[in-house]
Coordinates of C-alpha atoms in Angstrom, one line a residue:
F1 CA 0.1 0.1 -0.1
R2 CA 1.5 3.3 -0.9
S3 CA 0.4 6.7 0.2
Y4 CA 1.3 10.2 -0.3
T5 CA 0.1 13.0 2.0
Y6 CA 0.0 16.3 -0.2
Y7 CA -0.4 18.7 2.7
V8 CA 2.9 17.4 4.3
G9 CA 4.7 16.1 1.2
L10 CA 5.3 12.8 2.9
D11 CA 5.6 9.7 0.8
C12 CA 5.5 6.3 2.7
D13 CA 4.8 2.7 2.2
I14 CA 2.7 0.7 4.6
S15 CA 3.0 -3.1 4.9
F16 CA 0.7 -5.6 6.6
N17 CA 1.9 -9.1 7.7
N18 CA 5.2 -8.6 6.0
P19 CA 8.1 -9.4 8.3
L20 CA 10.6 -9.2 5.3
A21 CA 9.9 -5.5 5.1
L22 CA 10.9 -5.0 8.7
Q23 CA 14.2 -7.0 8.1
N24 CA 14.9 -5.0 4.9
T25 CA 14.5 -1.7 6.9
A26 CA 16.7 -3.1 9.7
L27 CA 19.3 -3.9 7.2
L28 CA 19.3 -0.4 5.5
N29 CA 19.5 1.1 9.1
Y30 CA 22.4 -1.1 9.9
Y31 CA 24.3 0.0 6.7
S32 CA 23.5 3.7 7.3
R33 CA 25.1 3.3 10.9
L34 CA 28.1 1.6 9.4
D35 CA 28.9 4.3 6.7
D36 CA 27.9 7.8 7.0
R37 CA 27.7 8.3 3.2
V38 CA 24.7 5.8 2.9
R39 CA 21.9 8.1 4.2
P40 CA 22.6 11.3 2.2
L41 CA 23.4 9.4 -1.0
A42 CA 20.3 7.2 -0.6
F43 CA 18.2 10.4 -0.3
L44 CA 19.9 11.8 -3.3
L45 CA 19.5 8.6 -5.4
K46 CA 15.7 8.3 -4.4
H47 CA 15.2 11.8 -5.5
W48 CA 17.0 11.5 -8.7
A49 CA 15.2 8.1 -9.6
K50 CA 11.8 9.8 -8.7
C51 CA 12.5 12.8 -10.9
R52 CA 13.3 10.4 -13.8
G53 CA 10.5 8.0 -13.1
V54 CA 12.8 5.0 -12.7
N55 CA 11.9 4.1 -9.2
S56 CA 8.9 1.6 -9.5
A57 CA 9.1 -2.1 -9.8
Q58 CA 5.4 -2.1 -10.9
T59 CA 6.5 -0.2 -14.0
G60 CA 9.5 -2.3 -14.8
S61 CA 12.3 -0.3 -13.1
L62 CA 14.0 -0.9 -9.9
S63 CA 12.3 -0.1 -6.6
S64 CA 13.8 2.3 -4.2
Y65 CA 15.0 -0.6 -2.2
G66 CA 16.8 -2.0 -5.2
H67 CA 18.5 1.3 -6.0
I68 CA 19.8 1.6 -2.5
L69 CA 21.2 -2.0 -2.5
C70 CA 23.0 -1.0 -5.7
L71 CA 24.4 2.1 -4.0
I72 CA 25.6 0.0 -1.0
H73 CA 27.3 -2.4 -3.4
F74 CA 29.0 0.4 -5.1
L75 CA 30.1 1.9 -1.8
Q76 CA 31.6 -1.5 -0.7
V77 CA 33.4 -2.3 -3.9
G78 CA 34.0 1.0 -5.6
K79 CA 37.5 2.4 -5.8
T80 CA 38.6 5.1 -3.6
R81 CA 40.7 8.1 -4.9
G82 CA 44.3 7.3 -5.9
E83 CA 43.6 3.7 -6.6

């Protein structure tokens, strides 16, 4: 179930009887605590994907969760400066 509150500008997902969603949220929270770059880059990535219309698994693109997992992979294996 997806909801958007226009008067606040808040976009949220609501899940019922979906324990995997809680585990996914806990995983992203854990990664954001491990690396300070995750949270700001995730917000930037989600905004970029939303502006370009590539943030919906229902329409054939990656979900926000999928984009963030790709970001975390990049941060784990990406080269640092000077390498």
